[in-house]
GROMACS .gro file of C-alpha atoms in nm:
model
  292
    1MET     CA    1   0.000   0.000   0.000
    2ASP     CA    2   0.185   0.309  -0.124
    3LEU     CA    3   0.124   0.682  -0.084
    4LYS     CA    4   0.024   0.734  -0.448
    5SER     CA    5  -0.248   0.469  -0.416
    6LEU     CA    6  -0.379   0.638  -0.102
    7GLN     CA    7  -0.376   0.977  -0.280
    8ALA     CA    8  -0.568   0.825  -0.573
    9PHE     CA    9  -0.830   0.680  -0.337
   10ILE     CA   10  -0.872   1.013  -0.154
   11HIS     CA   11  -0.916   1.198  -0.484
   12LEU     CA   12  -1.177   0.947  -0.601
   13ALA     CA   13  -1.357   0.964  -0.267
   14ASN     CA   14  -1.391   1.341  -0.315
   15SER     CA   15  -1.472   1.351  -0.687
   16HIS     CA   16  -1.707   1.046  -0.689
   17HIS     CA   17  -1.616   0.998  -1.054
   18PHE     CA   18  -1.354   0.764  -1.206
   19GLY     CA   19  -1.317   0.970  -1.523
   20LYS     CA   20  -1.258   1.302  -1.345
   21SER     CA   21  -1.011   1.153  -1.099
   22ALA     CA   22  -0.824   0.963  -1.370
   23GLU     CA   23  -0.786   1.281  -1.575
   24ALA     CA   24  -0.674   1.488  -1.276
   25LEU     CA   25  -0.422   1.222  -1.170
   26HIS     CA   26  -0.297   1.168  -1.527
   27LEU     CA   27  -0.403   0.803  -1.522
   28SER     CA   28  -0.625   0.595  -1.747
   29PRO     CA   29  -0.960   0.495  -1.590
   30SER     CA   30  -0.854   0.129  -1.612
   31THR     CA   31  -0.529   0.200  -1.423
   32LEU     CA   32  -0.720   0.387  -1.152
   33SER     CA   33  -0.966   0.098  -1.131
   34ARG     CA   34  -0.679  -0.148  -1.081
   35ILE     CA   35  -0.534   0.067  -0.803
   36ILE     CA   36  -0.868   0.063  -0.619
   37GLN     CA   37  -0.904  -0.312  -0.673
   38ARG     CA   38  -0.559  -0.372  -0.522
   39LEU     CA   39  -0.650  -0.161  -0.220
   40GLU     CA   40  -0.973  -0.356  -0.175
   41GLN     CA   41  -0.780  -0.683  -0.194
   42GLU     CA   42  -0.533  -0.566   0.069
   43VAL     CA   43  -0.810  -0.436   0.297
   44GLY     CA   44  -1.024  -0.742   0.234
   45SER     CA   45  -1.341  -0.542   0.188
   46SER     CA   46  -1.527  -0.345  -0.078
   47LEU     CA   47  -1.444   0.026  -0.049
   48LEU     CA   48  -1.667   0.169  -0.322
   49GLN     CA   49  -2.014   0.123  -0.462
   50ARG     CA   50  -1.997   0.169  -0.839
   51ASP     CA   51  -2.248   0.242  -1.112
   52ASN     CA   52  -2.218   0.370  -1.468
   53ARG     CA   53  -2.195   0.736  -1.365
   54SER     CA   54  -2.046   0.772  -1.019
   55VAL     CA   55  -1.904   0.600  -0.713
   56ALA     CA   56  -1.991   0.619  -0.345
   57LEU     CA   57  -1.803   0.506  -0.035
   58THR     CA   58  -1.914   0.193   0.146
   59PRO     CA   59  -1.901   0.195   0.529
   60ALA     CA   60  -1.561   0.027   0.500
   61GLY     CA   61  -1.463   0.293   0.247
   62GLN     CA   62  -1.551   0.570   0.493
   63LYS     CA   63  -1.323   0.416   0.755
   64PHE     CA   64  -1.045   0.361   0.503
   65LEU     CA   65  -1.071   0.726   0.388
   66GLY     CA   66  -0.991   0.838   0.743
   67PHE     CA   67  -0.698   0.596   0.756
   68ALA     CA   68  -0.564   0.710   0.418
   69GLN     CA   69  -0.582   1.079   0.510
   70GLN     CA   70  -0.414   1.007   0.844
   71GLN     CA   71  -0.127   0.828   0.669
   72LEU     CA   72  -0.068   1.115   0.429
   73ASP     CA   73  -0.085   1.369   0.711
   74SER     CA   74   0.166   1.163   0.912
   75TRP     CA   75   0.398   1.152   0.610
   76GLN     CA   76   0.382   1.531   0.574
   77MET     CA   77   0.451   1.577   0.947
   78LEU     CA   78   0.751   1.343   0.924
   79LYS     CA   79   0.897   1.540   0.634
   80LEU     CA   80   0.832   1.862   0.824
   81ASP     CA   81   1.008   1.728   1.134
   82LEU     CA   82   1.311   1.611   0.937
   83GLN     CA   83   1.341   1.935   0.742
   84GLU     CA   84   1.335   2.145   1.059
   85HIS     CA   85   1.674   1.996   1.152
   86ASP     CA   86   1.834   2.103   0.824
   87THR     CA   87   2.007   2.441   0.807
   88GLN     CA   88   1.951   2.467   0.432
   89LEU     CA   89   1.610   2.399   0.280
   90GLU     CA   90   1.606   2.120   0.023
   91GLY     CA   91   1.341   1.924  -0.160
   92LYS     CA   92   1.077   1.992  -0.421
   93LEU     CA   93   0.810   2.262  -0.421
   94SER     CA   94   0.528   2.208  -0.670
   95ILE     CA   95   0.356   2.520  -0.805
   96TYR     CA   96   0.051   2.544  -1.030
   97CYS     CA   97  -0.061   2.856  -1.217
   98SER     CA   98  -0.185   2.978  -1.552
   99VAL     CA   99   0.058   3.051  -1.835
  100THR     CA  100  -0.013   3.421  -1.789
  101ALA     CA  101   0.061   3.412  -1.415
  102ALA     CA  102   0.390   3.238  -1.495
  103TYR     CA  103   0.483   3.554  -1.688
  104SER     CA  104   0.315   3.826  -1.484
  105HIS     CA  105   0.339   3.739  -1.113
  106LEU     CA  106   0.548   3.427  -1.053
  107PRO     CA  107   0.895   3.551  -1.165
  108ALA     CA  108   0.922   3.819  -0.896
  109ILE     CA  109   0.824   3.568  -0.626
  110LEU     CA  110   1.066   3.302  -0.752
  111ASP     CA  111   1.353   3.550  -0.779
  112CYS     CA  112   1.322   3.621  -0.407
  113PHE     CA  113   1.258   3.256  -0.312
  114ARG     CA  114   1.541   3.104  -0.513
  115PHE     CA  115   1.790   3.364  -0.389
  116ALA     CA  116   1.713   3.262  -0.029
  117HIS     CA  117   1.675   2.887  -0.097
  118PRO     CA  118   1.885   2.782  -0.399
  119GLN     CA  119   1.876   2.411  -0.309
  120VAL     CA  120   1.499   2.381  -0.350
  121GLU     CA  121   1.380   2.229  -0.679
  122ILE     CA  122   1.081   2.407  -0.833
  123VAL     CA  123   0.828   2.188  -1.013
  124LEU     CA  124   0.602   2.417  -1.216
  125ALA     CA  125   0.282   2.308  -1.390
  126THR     CA  126   0.069   2.548  -1.595
  127GLY     CA  127  -0.289   2.517  -1.713
  128ASP     CA  128  -0.640   2.648  -1.668
  129ALA     CA  129  -0.649   2.901  -1.383
  130ALA     CA  130  -0.995   2.772  -1.285
  131GLN     CA  131  -0.835   2.440  -1.179
  132ALA     CA  132  -0.574   2.597  -0.949
  133VAL     CA  133  -0.768   2.573  -0.622
  134GLU     CA  134  -0.870   2.213  -0.695
  135ARG     CA  135  -0.505   2.118  -0.758
  136VAL     CA  136  -0.415   2.241  -0.409
  137GLN     CA  137  -0.716   2.077  -0.243
  138TYR     CA  138  -0.626   1.738  -0.392
  139GLU     CA  139  -0.259   1.794  -0.302
  140GLN     CA  140  -0.147   1.782  -0.663
  141ALA     CA  141   0.033   2.112  -0.600
  142ASP     CA  142   0.185   2.258  -0.284
  143VAL     CA  143   0.083   2.612  -0.375
  144ALA     CA  144  -0.103   2.775  -0.664
  145ILE     CA  145  -0.161   3.122  -0.802
  146ALA     CA  146  -0.537   3.155  -0.829
  147ALA     CA  147  -0.833   3.388  -0.810
  148CYS     CA  148  -0.982   3.387  -0.462
  149PRO     CA  149  -1.293   3.164  -0.470
  150ASP     CA  150  -1.625   3.331  -0.392
  151ASN     CA  151  -1.659   3.083  -0.105
  152LEU     CA  152  -1.313   3.005   0.027
  153SER     CA  153  -1.295   2.664   0.196
  154SER     CA  154  -1.197   2.663   0.562
  155GLN     CA  155  -0.924   2.413   0.465
  156LEU     CA  156  -0.742   2.676   0.256
  157LYS     CA  157  -0.530   2.983   0.321
  158PHE     CA  158  -0.526   3.267   0.066
  159TYR     CA  159  -0.260   3.538   0.034
  160SER     CA  160  -0.360   3.830  -0.188
  161LEU     CA  161  -0.126   3.955  -0.461
  162ALA     CA  162  -0.328   4.195  -0.674
  163GLU     CA  163  -0.675   4.301  -0.786
  164ILE     CA  164  -0.734   4.188  -1.144
  165PRO     CA  165  -0.986   4.379  -1.361
  166LEU     CA  166  -1.183   4.209  -1.638
  167SER     CA  167  -1.223   4.355  -1.987
  168VAL     CA  168  -1.447   4.300  -2.287
  169ILE     CA  169  -1.233   4.242  -2.596
  170ALA     CA  170  -1.320   4.226  -2.966
  171PRO     CA  171  -1.122   4.137  -3.281
  172MET     CA  172  -0.931   4.403  -3.477
  173ILE     CA  173  -0.944   4.217  -3.808
  174ALA     CA  174  -1.218   4.277  -4.063
  175CYS     CA  175  -1.493   4.026  -3.986
  176SER     CA  176  -1.865   4.002  -3.909
  177VAL     CA  177  -1.800   4.053  -3.537
  178GLN     CA  178  -1.615   4.379  -3.604
  179GLN     CA  179  -1.907   4.494  -3.822
  180GLN     CA  180  -2.147   4.428  -3.535
  181MET     CA  181  -1.922   4.616  -3.293
  182SER     CA  182  -1.921   4.922  -3.523
  183GLN     CA  183  -2.300   4.957  -3.497
  184LYS     CA  184  -2.450   5.227  -3.274
  185PRO     CA  185  -2.567   5.112  -3.032
  186ILE     CA  186  -2.372   4.787  -3.015
  187PRO     CA  187  -2.614   4.491  -3.044
  188TRP     CA  188  -2.487   4.311  -2.732
  189GLN     CA  189  -2.768   4.056  -2.741
  190GLN     CA  190  -2.673   3.934  -3.091
  191LEU     CA  191  -2.295   3.916  -3.048
  192PRO     CA  192  -2.121   3.576  -3.039
  193TYR     CA  193  -1.938   3.531  -2.708
  194ILE     CA  194  -1.634   3.321  -2.622
  195LEU     CA  195  -1.626   3.246  -2.250
  196PRO     CA  196  -1.424   3.050  -1.996
  197GLU     CA  197  -1.588   2.719  -1.906
  198HIS     CA  198  -1.599   2.791  -1.533
  199GLY     CA  199  -1.426   2.970  -1.248
  200PRO     CA  200  -1.453   3.313  -1.080
  201ALA     CA  201  -1.437   3.498  -1.414
  202ARG     CA  202  -1.731   3.301  -1.555
  203ARG     CA  203  -1.949   3.388  -1.254
  204ARG     CA  204  -1.868   3.758  -1.293
  205ILE     CA  205  -1.946   3.741  -1.664
  206ASN     CA  206  -2.289   3.589  -1.592
  207SER     CA  207  -2.356   3.877  -1.350
  208TRP     CA  208  -2.252   4.125  -1.621
  209PHE     CA  209  -2.490   3.962  -1.869
  210ARG     CA  210  -2.775   4.023  -1.624
  211GLN     CA  211  -2.674   4.387  -1.578
  212MET     CA  212  -2.661   4.434  -1.955
  213HIS     CA  213  -3.006   4.266  -1.988
  214ILE     CA  214  -2.857   3.995  -2.210
  215ARG     CA  215  -3.098   3.715  -2.131
  216LYS     CA  216  -2.981   3.442  -2.367
  217PRO     CA  217  -2.629   3.526  -2.485
  218HIS     CA  218  -2.507   3.361  -2.805
  219ILE     CA  219  -2.221   3.145  -2.671
  220TYR     CA  220  -1.997   3.070  -2.969
  221ALA     CA  221  -1.758   2.864  -2.757
  222SER     CA  222  -1.661   2.783  -2.399
  223VAL     CA  223  -1.287   2.730  -2.366
  224THR     CA  224  -1.041   2.608  -2.106
  225GLY     CA  225  -0.790   2.880  -2.023
  226HIS     CA  226  -0.807   3.255  -2.078
  227GLU     CA  227  -0.507   3.250  -2.312
  228ALA     CA  228  -0.695   3.035  -2.567
  229LEU     CA  229  -0.993   3.267  -2.536
  230VAL     CA  230  -0.787   3.572  -2.641
  231SER     CA  231  -0.655   3.380  -2.942
  232MET     CA  232  -1.008   3.291  -3.057
  233VAL     CA  233  -1.114   3.655  -3.029
  234ALA     CA  234  -0.807   3.760  -3.230
  235LEU     CA  235  -0.916   3.519  -3.504
  236GLY     CA  236  -1.254   3.694  -3.529
  237CYS     CA  237  -1.465   3.416  -3.373
  238GLY     CA  238  -1.644   3.642  -3.128
  239VAL     CA  239  -1.626   3.879  -2.833
  240GLY     CA  240  -1.453   3.768  -2.515
  241ILE     CA  241  -1.436   3.871  -2.151
  242VAL     CA  242  -1.098   3.809  -1.987
  243PRO     CA  243  -0.867   3.939  -1.713
  244GLU     CA  244  -0.674   4.244  -1.837
  245VAL     CA  245  -0.342   4.087  -1.739
  246VAL     CA  246  -0.405   3.802  -1.985
  247VAL     CA  247  -0.451   4.049  -2.272
  248GLU     CA  248  -0.141   4.244  -2.170
  249ASN     CA  249   0.076   3.930  -2.180
  250SER     CA  250  -0.080   3.771  -2.489
  251PRO     CA  251   0.130   3.734  -2.806
  252VAL     CA  252  -0.180   3.838  -3.007
  253ARG     CA  253  -0.266   4.145  -2.796
  254ASP     CA  254  -0.219   4.373  -3.103
  255ARG     CA  255  -0.501   4.187  -3.277
  256VAL     CA  256  -0.769   4.259  -3.018
  257GLN     CA  257  -0.923   4.577  -2.879
  258VAL     CA  258  -1.071   4.654  -2.539
  259VAL     CA  259  -1.433   4.769  -2.557
  260LYS     CA  260  -1.589   5.001  -2.302
  261THR     CA  261  -1.936   4.911  -2.176
  262ASP     CA  262  -2.205   5.080  -1.968
  263LYS     CA  263  -2.168   4.826  -1.689
  264LEU     CA  264  -1.838   4.747  -1.520
  265LEU     CA  265  -1.722   4.392  -1.463
  266GLU     CA  266  -1.637   4.308  -1.103
  267PRO     CA  267  -1.262   4.249  -1.061
  268PHE     CA  268  -1.130   3.948  -0.870
  269ASP     CA  269  -0.856   3.903  -0.613
  270LEU     CA  270  -0.550   3.714  -0.739
  271GLY     CA  271  -0.326   3.547  -0.485
  272VAL     CA  272  -0.145   3.239  -0.363
  273VAL     CA  273  -0.344   2.953  -0.214
  274CYS     CA  274  -0.231   2.656  -0.007
  275LEU     CA  275  -0.381   2.405   0.234
  276LYS     CA  276  -0.405   2.553   0.583
  277LYS     CA  277  -0.269   2.235   0.742
  278ARG     CA  278   0.039   2.249   0.517
  279ALA     CA  279   0.119   2.620   0.560
  280PRO     CA  280   0.379   2.542   0.836
  281ASP     CA  281   0.573   2.312   0.598
  282PRO     CA  282   0.919   2.478   0.568
  283LEU     CA  283   0.912   2.486   0.186
  284ILE     CA  284   0.564   2.632   0.168
  285SER     CA  285   0.629   2.872   0.455
  286ALA     CA  286   0.945   2.996   0.281
  287PHE     CA  287   0.753   3.049  -0.044
  288LEU     CA  288   0.483   3.247   0.139
  289THR     CA  289   0.752   3.459   0.303
  290ALA     CA  290   0.880   3.549  -0.044
  291LEU     CA  291   0.543   3.713  -0.118
  292ASN     CA  292   0.623   4.003   0.116
   0.00000   0.00000   0.00000
């Protein structure tokens, strides 16, 4: 029974879905299924109730979940105890953020951190900003740069970095969308929109739609990642709503224009998030110190 198997079981117990957990853990569903089967064989009891769509914990599974979490917590405490006796921090620190954050906010933090702790290995993963908090919750990353959730879990700690405004952007190239944008007034109800699939930005966009009295917006596409959204707008596919910092750091920023509207979009708070129970970990604590 190894730590990775326990982590896989904990993730599945929280997601209740083999496909979602397999994707998040970078495993095939069949591999994840074999891991659970091996655990059940070692425990000698069924841990999950399965159907075609989801899974649920059996009574034995509930008990095993507590055991698995306890083992992982004990492992973290052991590493913490051993590291406290070292004069120089060593080890790996895993960080997750969007591609844009890797350009805009992370370098200044890492410059300070790596100067103070050159022996620490940084493991950086980039992707959809909307997945950042989930990566930390499932312990797939030690820390992440993320927008503060509207309802921050009591299990998390959030350290603010900056307030990020949102902007409406439109294509600069000659296309049907640009023709619509040149009309007076702009026909907001008829415009094709390209939106993020989920996350804090999507919730603010839905609120903006209500303020603009856009009841049934024409959603041309929902995309993963704000960077891809800016590219689709630049190609003339539609109008997008994205954080300003993404536009500023985009390689196609000269091909889009910011459009002023009657109603302002609510900005969000960008910061660093980590699990509260892991904040005392020397590596994470040192990274958080570098934020100041």
